[in-house]
mmCIF file of C-alpha atoms and ligand atoms in Angstrom:
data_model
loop_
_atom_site.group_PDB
_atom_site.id
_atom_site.type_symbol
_atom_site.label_atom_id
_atom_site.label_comp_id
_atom_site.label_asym_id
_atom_site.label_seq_id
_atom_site.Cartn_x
_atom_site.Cartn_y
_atom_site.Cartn_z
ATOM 1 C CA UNK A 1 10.116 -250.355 220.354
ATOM 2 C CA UNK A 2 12.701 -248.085 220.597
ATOM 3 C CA UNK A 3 15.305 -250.669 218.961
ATOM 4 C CA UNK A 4 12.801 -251.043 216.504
ATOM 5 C CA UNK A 5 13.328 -247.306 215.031
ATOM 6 C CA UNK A 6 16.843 -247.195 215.377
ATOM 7 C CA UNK A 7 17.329 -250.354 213.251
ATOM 8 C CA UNK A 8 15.249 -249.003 210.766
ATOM 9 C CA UNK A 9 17.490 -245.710 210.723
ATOM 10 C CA UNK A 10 20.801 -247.896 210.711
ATOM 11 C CA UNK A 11 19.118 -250.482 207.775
ATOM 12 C CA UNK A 12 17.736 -247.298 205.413
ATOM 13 C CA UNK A 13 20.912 -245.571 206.039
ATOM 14 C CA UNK A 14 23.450 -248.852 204.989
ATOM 15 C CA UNK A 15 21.239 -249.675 202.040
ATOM 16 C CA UNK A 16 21.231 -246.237 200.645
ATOM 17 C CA UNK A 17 25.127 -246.375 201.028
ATOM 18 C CA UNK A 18 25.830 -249.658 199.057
ATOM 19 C CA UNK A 19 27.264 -248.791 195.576
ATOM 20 C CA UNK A 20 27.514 -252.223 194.178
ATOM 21 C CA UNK A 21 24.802 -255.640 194.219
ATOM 22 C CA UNK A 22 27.100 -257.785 196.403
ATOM 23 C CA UNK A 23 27.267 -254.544 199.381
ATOM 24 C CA UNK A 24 23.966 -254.470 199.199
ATOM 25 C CA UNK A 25 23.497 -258.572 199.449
ATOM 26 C CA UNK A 26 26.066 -258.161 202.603
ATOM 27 C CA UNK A 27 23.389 -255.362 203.988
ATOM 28 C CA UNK A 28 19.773 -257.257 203.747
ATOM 29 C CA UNK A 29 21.838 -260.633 205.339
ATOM 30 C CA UNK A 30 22.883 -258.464 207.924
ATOM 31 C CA UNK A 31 18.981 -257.230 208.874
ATOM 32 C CA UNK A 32 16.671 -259.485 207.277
ATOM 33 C CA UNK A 33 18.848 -262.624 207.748
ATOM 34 C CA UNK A 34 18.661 -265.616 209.465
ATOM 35 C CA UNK A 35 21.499 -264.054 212.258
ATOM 36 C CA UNK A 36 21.023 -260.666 211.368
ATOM 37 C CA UNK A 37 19.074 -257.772 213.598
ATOM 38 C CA UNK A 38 15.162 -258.505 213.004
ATOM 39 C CA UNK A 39 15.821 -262.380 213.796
ATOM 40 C CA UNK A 40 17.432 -261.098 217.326
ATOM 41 C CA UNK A 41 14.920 -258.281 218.071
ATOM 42 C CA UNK A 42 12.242 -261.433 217.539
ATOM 43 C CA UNK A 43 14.496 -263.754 219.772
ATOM 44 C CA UNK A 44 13.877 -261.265 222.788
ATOM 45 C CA UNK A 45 9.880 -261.237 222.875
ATOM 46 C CA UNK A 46 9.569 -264.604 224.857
ATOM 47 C CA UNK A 47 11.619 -262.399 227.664
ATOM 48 C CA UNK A 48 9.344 -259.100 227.346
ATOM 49 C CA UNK A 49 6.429 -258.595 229.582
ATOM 50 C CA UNK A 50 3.280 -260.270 228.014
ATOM 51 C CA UNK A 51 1.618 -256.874 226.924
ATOM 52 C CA UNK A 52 4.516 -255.727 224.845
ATOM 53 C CA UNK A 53 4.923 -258.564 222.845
ATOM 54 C CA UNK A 54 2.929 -258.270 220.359
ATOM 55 C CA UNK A 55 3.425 -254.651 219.201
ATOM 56 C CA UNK A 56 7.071 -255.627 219.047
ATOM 57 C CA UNK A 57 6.252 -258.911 217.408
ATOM 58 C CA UNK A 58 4.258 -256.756 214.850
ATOM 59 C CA UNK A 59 6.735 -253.942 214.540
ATOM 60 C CA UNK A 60 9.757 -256.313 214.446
ATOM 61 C CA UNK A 61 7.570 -257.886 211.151
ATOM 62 C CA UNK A 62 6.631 -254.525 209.635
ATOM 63 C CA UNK A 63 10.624 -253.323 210.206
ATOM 64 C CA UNK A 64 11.488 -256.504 207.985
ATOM 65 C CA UNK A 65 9.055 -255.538 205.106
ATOM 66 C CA UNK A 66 10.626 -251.766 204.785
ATOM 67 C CA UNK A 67 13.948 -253.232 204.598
ATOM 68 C CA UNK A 68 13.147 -255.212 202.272
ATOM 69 C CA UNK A 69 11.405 -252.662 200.257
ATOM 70 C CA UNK A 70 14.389 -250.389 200.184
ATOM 71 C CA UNK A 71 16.904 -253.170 199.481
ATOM 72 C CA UNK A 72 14.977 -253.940 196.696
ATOM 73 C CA UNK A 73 14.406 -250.413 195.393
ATOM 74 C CA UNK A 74 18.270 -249.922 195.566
ATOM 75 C CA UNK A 75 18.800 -252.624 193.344
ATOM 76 C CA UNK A 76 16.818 -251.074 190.969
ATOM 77 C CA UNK A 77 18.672 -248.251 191.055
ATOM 78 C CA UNK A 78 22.094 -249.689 190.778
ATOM 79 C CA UNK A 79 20.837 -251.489 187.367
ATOM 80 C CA UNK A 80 19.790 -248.555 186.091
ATOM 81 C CA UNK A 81 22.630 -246.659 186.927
ATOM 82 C CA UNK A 82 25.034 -249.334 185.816
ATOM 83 C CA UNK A 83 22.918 -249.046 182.223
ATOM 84 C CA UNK A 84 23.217 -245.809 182.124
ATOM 85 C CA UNK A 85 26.844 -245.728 182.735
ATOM 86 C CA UNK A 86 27.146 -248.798 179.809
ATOM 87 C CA UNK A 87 25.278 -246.026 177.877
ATOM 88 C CA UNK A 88 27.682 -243.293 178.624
ATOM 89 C CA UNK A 89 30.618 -245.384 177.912
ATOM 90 C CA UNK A 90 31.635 -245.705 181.378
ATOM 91 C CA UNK A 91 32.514 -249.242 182.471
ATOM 92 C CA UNK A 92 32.408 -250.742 178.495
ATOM 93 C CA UNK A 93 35.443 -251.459 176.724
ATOM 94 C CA UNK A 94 35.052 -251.698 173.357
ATOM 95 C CA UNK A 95 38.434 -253.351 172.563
ATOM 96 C CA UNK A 96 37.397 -256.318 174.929
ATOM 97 C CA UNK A 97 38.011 -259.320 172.695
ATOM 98 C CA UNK A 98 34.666 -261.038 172.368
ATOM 99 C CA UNK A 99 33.501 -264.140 173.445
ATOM 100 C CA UNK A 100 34.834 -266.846 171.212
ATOM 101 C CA UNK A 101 31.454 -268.339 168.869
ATOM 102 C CA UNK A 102 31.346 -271.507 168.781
ATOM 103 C CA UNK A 103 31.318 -271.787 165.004
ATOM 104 C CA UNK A 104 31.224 -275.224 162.474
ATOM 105 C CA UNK A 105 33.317 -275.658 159.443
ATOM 106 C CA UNK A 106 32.618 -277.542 156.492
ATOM 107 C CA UNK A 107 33.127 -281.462 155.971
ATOM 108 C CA UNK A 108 36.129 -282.204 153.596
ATOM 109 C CA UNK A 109 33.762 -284.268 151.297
ATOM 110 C CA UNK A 110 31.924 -280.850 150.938
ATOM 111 C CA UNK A 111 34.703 -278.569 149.877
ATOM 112 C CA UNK A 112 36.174 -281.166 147.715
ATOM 113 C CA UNK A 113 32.863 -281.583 146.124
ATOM 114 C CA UNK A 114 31.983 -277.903 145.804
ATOM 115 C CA UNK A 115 34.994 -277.057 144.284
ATOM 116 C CA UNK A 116 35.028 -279.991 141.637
ATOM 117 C CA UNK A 117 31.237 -278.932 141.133
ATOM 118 C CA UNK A 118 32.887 -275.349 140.139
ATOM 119 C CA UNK A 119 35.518 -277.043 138.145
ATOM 120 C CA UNK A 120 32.940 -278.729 135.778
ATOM 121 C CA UNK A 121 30.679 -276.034 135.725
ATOM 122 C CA UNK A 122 33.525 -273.441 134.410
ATOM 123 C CA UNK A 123 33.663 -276.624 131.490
ATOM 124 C CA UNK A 124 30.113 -276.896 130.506
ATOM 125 C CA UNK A 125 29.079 -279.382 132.650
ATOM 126 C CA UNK A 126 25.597 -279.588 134.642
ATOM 127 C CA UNK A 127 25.672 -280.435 138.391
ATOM 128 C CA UNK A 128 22.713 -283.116 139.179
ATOM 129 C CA UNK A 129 21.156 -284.885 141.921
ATOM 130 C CA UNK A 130 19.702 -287.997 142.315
ATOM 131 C CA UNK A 131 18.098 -290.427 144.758
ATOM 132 C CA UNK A 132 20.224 -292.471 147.514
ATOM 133 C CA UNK A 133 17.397 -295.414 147.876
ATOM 134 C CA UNK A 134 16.863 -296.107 144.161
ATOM 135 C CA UNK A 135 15.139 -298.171 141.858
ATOM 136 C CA UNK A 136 16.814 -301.744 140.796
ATOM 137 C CA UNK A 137 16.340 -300.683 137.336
ATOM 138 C CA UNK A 138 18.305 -297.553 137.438
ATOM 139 C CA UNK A 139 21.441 -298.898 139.797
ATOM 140 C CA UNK A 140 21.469 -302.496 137.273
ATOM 141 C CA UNK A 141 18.698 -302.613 134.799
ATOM 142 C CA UNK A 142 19.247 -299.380 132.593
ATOM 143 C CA UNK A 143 23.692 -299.513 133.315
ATOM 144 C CA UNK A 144 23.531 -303.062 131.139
ATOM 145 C CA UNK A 145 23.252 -305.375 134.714
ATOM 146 C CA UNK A 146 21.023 -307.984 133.627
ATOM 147 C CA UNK A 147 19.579 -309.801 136.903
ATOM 148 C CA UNK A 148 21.741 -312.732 136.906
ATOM 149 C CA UNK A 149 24.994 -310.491 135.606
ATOM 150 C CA UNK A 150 27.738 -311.239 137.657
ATOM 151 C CA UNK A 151 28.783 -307.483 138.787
ATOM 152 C CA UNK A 152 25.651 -307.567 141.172
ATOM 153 C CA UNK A 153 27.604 -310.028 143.594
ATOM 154 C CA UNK A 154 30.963 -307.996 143.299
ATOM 155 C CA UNK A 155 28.544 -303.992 144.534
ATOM 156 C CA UNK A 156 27.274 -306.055 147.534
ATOM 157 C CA UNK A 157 24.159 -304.411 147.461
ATOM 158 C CA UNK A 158 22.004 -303.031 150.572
ATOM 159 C CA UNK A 159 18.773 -304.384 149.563
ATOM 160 C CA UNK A 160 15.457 -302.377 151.015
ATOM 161 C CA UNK A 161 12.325 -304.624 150.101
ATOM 162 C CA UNK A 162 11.654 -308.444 149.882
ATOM 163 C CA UNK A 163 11.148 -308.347 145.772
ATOM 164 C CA UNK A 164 15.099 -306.570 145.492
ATOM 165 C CA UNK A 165 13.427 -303.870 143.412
ATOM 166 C CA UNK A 166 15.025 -301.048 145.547
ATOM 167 C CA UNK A 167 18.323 -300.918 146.922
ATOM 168 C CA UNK A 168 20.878 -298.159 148.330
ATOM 169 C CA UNK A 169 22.580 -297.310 144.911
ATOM 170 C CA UNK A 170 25.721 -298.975 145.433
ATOM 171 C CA UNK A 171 27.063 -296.221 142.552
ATOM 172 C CA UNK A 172 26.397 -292.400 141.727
ATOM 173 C CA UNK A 173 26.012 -294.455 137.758
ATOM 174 C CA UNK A 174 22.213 -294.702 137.713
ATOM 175 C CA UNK A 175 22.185 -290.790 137.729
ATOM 176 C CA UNK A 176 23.548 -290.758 133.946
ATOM 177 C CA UNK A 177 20.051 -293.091 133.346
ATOM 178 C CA UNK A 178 18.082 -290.320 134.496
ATOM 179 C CA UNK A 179 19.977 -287.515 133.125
ATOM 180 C CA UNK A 180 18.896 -288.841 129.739
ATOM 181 C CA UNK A 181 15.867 -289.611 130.537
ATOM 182 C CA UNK A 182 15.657 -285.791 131.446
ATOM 183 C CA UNK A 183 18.254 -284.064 128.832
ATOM 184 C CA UNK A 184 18.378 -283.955 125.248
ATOM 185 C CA UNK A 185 21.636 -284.607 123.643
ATOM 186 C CA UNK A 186 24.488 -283.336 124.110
ATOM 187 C CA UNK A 187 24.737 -282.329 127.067
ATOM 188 C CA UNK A 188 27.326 -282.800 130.005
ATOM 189 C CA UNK A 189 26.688 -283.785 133.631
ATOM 190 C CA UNK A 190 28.194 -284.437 137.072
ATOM 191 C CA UNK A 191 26.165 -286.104 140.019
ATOM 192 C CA UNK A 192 28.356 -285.900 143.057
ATOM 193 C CA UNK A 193 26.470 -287.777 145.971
ATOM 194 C CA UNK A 194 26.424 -290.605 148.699
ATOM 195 C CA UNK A 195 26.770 -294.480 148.151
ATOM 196 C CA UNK A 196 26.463 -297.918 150.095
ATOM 197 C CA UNK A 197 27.752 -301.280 149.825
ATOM 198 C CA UNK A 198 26.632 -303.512 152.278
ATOM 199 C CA UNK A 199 30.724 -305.219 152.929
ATOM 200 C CA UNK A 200 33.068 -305.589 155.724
ATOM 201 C CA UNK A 201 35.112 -301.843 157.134
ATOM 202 C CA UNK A 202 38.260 -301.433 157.313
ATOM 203 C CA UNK A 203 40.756 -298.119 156.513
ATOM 204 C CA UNK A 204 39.993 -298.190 152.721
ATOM 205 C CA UNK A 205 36.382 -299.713 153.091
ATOM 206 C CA UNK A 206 33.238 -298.084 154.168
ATOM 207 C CA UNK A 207 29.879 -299.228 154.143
ATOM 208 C CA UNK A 208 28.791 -295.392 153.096
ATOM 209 C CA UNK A 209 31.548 -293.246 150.916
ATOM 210 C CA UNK A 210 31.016 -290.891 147.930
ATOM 211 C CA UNK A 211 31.424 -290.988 144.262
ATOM 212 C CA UNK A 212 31.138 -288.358 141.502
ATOM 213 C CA UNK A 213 29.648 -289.736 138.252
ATOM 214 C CA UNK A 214 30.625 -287.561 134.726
ATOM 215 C CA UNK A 215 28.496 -288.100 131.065
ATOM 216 C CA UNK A 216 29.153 -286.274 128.217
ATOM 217 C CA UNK A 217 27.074 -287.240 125.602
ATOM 218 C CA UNK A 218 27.268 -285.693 122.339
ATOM 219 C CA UNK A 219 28.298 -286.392 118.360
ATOM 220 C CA UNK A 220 31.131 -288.528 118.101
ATOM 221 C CA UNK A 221 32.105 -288.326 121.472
ATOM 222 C CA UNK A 222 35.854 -290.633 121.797
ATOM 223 C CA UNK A 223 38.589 -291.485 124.125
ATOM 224 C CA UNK A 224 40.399 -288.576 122.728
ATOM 225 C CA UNK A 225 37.503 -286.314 124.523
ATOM 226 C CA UNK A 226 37.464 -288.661 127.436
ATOM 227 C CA UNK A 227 41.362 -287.727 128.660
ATOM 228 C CA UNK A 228 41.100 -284.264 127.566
ATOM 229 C CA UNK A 229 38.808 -283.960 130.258
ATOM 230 C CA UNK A 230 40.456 -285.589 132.944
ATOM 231 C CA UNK A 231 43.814 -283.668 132.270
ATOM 232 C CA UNK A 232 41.926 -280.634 133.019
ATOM 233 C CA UNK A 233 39.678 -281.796 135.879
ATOM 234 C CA UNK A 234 43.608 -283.206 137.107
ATOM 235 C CA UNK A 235 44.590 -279.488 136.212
ATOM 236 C CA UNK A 236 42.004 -278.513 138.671
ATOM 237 C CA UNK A 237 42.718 -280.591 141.350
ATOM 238 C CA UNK A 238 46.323 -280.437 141.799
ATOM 239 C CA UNK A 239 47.147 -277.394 139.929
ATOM 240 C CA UNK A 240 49.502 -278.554 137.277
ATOM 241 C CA UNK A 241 49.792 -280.845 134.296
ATOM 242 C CA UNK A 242 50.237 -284.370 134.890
ATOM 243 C CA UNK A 243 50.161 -287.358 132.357
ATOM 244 C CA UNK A 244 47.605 -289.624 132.256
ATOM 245 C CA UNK A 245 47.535 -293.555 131.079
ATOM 246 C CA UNK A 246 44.690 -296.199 130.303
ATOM 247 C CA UNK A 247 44.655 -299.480 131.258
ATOM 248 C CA UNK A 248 41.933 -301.890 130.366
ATOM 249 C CA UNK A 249 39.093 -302.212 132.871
ATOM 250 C CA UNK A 250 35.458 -303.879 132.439
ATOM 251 C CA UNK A 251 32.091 -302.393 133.658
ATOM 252 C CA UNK A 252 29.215 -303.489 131.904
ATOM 253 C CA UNK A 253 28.202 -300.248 131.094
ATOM 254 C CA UNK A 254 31.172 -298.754 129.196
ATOM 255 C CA UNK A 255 32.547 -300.223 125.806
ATOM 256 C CA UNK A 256 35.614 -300.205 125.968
ATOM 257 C CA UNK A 257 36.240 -299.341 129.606
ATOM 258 C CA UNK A 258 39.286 -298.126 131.216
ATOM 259 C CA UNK A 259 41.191 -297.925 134.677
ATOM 260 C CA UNK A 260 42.873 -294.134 134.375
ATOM 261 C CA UNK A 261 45.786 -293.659 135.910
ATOM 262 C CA UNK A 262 47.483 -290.280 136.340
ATOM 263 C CA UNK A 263 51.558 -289.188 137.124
ATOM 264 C CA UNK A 264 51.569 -289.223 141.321
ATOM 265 C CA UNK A 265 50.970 -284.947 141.723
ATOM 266 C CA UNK A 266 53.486 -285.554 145.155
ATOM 267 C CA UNK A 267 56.704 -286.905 143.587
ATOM 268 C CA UNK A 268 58.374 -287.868 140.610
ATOM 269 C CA UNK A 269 60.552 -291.011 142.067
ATOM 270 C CA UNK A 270 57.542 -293.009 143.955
ATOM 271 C CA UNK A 271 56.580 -292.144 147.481
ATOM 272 C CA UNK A 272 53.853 -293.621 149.849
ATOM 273 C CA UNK A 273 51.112 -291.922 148.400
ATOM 274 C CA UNK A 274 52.073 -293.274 144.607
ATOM 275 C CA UNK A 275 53.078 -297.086 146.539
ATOM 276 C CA UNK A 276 56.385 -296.208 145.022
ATOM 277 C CA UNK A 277 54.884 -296.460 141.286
ATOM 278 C CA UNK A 278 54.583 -292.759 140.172
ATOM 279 C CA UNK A 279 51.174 -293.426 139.244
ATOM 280 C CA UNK A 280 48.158 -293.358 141.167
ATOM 281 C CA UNK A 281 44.640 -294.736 140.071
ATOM 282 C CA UNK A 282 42.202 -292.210 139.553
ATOM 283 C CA UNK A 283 39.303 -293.159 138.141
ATOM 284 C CA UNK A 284 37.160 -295.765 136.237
ATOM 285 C CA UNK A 285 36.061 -294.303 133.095
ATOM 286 C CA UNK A 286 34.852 -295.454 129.308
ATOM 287 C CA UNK A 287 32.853 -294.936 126.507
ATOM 288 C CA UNK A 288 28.850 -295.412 127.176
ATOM 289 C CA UNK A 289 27.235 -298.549 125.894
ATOM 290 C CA UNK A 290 25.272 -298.299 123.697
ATOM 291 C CA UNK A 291 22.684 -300.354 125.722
ATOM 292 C CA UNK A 292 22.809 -297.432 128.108
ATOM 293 C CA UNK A 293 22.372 -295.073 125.607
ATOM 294 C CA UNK A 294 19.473 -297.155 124.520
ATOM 295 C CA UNK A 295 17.864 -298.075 128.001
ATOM 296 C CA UNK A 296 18.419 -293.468 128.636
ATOM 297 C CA UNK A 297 16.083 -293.539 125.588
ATOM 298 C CA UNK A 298 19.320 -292.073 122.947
ATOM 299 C CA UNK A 299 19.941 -293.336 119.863
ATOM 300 C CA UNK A 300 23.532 -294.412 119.510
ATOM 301 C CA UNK A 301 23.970 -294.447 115.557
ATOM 302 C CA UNK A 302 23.234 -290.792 116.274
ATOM 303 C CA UNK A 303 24.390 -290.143 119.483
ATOM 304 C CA UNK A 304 28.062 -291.506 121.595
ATOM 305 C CA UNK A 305 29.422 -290.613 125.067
ATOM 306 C CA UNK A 306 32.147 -290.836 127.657
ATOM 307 C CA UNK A 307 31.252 -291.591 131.694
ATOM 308 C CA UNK A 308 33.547 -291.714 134.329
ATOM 309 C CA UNK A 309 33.221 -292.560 138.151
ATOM 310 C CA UNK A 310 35.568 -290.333 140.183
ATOM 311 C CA UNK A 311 36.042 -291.833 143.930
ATOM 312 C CA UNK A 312 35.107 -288.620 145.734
ATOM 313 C CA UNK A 313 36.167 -290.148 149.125
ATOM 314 C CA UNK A 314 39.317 -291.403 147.762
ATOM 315 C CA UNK A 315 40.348 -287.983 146.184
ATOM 316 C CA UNK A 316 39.189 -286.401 149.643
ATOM 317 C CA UNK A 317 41.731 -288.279 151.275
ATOM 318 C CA UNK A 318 44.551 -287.863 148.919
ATOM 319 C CA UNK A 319 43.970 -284.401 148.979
ATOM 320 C CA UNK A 320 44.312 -284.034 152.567
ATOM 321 C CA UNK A 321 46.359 -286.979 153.487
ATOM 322 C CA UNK A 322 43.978 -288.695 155.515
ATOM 323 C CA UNK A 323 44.808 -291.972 155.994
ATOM 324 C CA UNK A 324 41.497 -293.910 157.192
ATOM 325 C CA UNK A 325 38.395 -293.501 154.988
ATOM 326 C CA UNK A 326 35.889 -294.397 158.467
ATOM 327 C CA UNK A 327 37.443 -291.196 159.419
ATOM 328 C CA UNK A 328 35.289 -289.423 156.776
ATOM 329 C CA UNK A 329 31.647 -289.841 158.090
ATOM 330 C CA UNK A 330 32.945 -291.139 162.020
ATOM 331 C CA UNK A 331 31.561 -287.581 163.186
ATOM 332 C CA UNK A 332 34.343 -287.286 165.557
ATOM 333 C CA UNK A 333 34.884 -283.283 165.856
ATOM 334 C CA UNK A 334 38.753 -283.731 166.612
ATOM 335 C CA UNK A 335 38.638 -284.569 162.834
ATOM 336 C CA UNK A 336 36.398 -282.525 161.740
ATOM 337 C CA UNK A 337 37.380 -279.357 163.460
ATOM 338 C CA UNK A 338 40.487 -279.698 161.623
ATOM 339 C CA UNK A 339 38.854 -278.763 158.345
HETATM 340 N N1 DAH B 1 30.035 -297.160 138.850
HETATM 341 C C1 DAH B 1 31.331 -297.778 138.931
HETATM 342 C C2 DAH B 1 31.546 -298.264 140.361
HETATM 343 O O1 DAH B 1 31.200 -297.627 141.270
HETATM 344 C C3 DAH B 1 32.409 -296.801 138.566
HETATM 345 C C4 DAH B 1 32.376 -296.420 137.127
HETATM 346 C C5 DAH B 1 33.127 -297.117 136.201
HETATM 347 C C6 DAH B 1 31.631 -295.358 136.676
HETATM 348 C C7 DAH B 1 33.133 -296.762 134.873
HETATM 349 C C8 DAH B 1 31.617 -294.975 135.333
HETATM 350 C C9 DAH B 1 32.398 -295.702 134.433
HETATM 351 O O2 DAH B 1 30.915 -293.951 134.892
HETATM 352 O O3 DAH B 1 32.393 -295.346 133.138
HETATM 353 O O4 DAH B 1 32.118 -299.317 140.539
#
């Protein structure tokens, strides 16, 4: 019983000393552990006479509990007192560098397409949206692609119901339908956005890639209006003048249509980007049907337009030299963090 006491004495005294949470750990395994100075004082009943075991058995139990109290009500002091120091300044360095965030960055097709959505903004034009499953009559019908029109089979269409009425727009086009269906002339419009063609990958192929569409429609819109605005959306882009030239091209929903090409911005004797040529392709581009004017509810002896189909993913990858398109939308963050 005696022992008893004195441990207590020797525990309260130890645990009152400890100035830190791992002393104080080292303390309560060295009395309340499995080796430490209860668990022997219990070891040595079997080997007391029969009438003193139990009070030692009890007091040996009851020693436990108050060393356990006190451990525990030191640790409450040593949080509070580390606080308090945190609150004096003591201990806190506020020149520590911080943890680094883990923070995300934005997708190349985004900053490409915010900053072209700036670009035709600061020229009049109206950004629009418009859907990714659409309606046959809006990706075909309305752009002058009669059912059996022989473009269908060359946009490999993602079909979504038995009948073929809606598909994955296979083009950002069928948003000039319903921008005049929604505007009255003039009026000027981009629709940047996501298509799909259902056709075999490879590093210039994806099933999924991004286009922006441009109408102006307006009074005697003509090509003269159409390459004014591509030298200054090329302006934009790559921050200087460069020529442009047309070539013949044929979508059935531009009369005539055109392949434009513009001067390569990276050299001025051919390199790799240009294949040697000093020209790279830009965009598809024309002046609007009148059937599409017609099936967007305009009247073309009043009313003409321009349209263009800018190959966002393309541009995205000239612009940052990236040499597979898959890498675009293959969600690998060793790309993406590079952005
Ligand atoms: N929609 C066409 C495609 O994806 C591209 C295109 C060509 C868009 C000519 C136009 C245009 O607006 O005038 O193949």
């Amino acid at each position: 019983m005696e022992n008893l006491d004195a441990t207590l004495e020797e525990a309260l005294g130890k645990v009152a000393a400890c100035e830190d949470e791992a002393a104080l750990k080292e303390v309560e395994r060295a009395f309340v552990g499995k080796k430490g100075a209860v668990a022997a004082i219990l070891a040595t009943i079997p080997s007391l006479p029969p009438d003193e075991r139990k009070d030692v058995g009890r007091g040996a139990n009851e020693l436990k509990q108050k060393i356990l109290q006190a451990v525990a009500a030191r640790a409450g002091e040593l949080s509070s007192a580390t606080l308090e120091a945190e609150r004096k300044g003591e201990g806190f360095d506020p020149t520590l560098p911080p943890a680094r965030l883990a923070t995300g960055s934005l997708h190349p097709i985004t900053l490409v397409t915010r900053e072209l959505e700036d670009l035709f903004e600061s020229m009049g034009y109206t950004v629009l949206d418009g859907p990714e499953v659409e309606l046959d009559h809006y990706n075909f019908e309305a752009l002058n692609i009669g059912r059996d029109h022989p473009a269908r089979d060359s946009q490999d269409t993602f079909y979504c119901d038995e009948e073929g009425r809606l598909v994955l727009r296979t083009h950002t086009s069928p948003v000039q339908v319903r921008a005049m269906e929604r505007l009255d002339p003039p009026f000027r419009v981009v629709a940047p956005g996501k298509v799909f063609r259902q056709e075999t990958t490879d590093a210039s192929h994806d099933h999924t890639f991004h286009q922006m569409e441009g109408m102006v429609v307006g009074k005697d819109i003509s090509v003269g209006n159409l390459i004014g605005a591509m030298k200054t959306l090329l302006r934009g882009i790559f921050g200087k003048d460069l020529d442009v030239r047309l070539r013949p091209g044929h979508f059935p929903f531009v009369e005539p249509g055109f392949e434009l090409d513009a001067r390569c911005p990276f050299c001025s004797e051919g390199c790799s980007v240009c294949g040697r040529t000093t020209w790279i392709e830009l965009l598809p581009c024309g002046l609007v049907h009148p059937n599409v004017l017609r099936a967007g509810g305009i009247d073309p002896e009043e009313w003409s337009g321009f349209a263009f189909g800018l190959g966002l993913s393309r541009l995205v990858m000239l612009r940052y030299g990236i040499d597979d398109v898959r890498h675009l939308l293959g969600g690998d963050l060793r790309f993406l963090e590079q952005f």
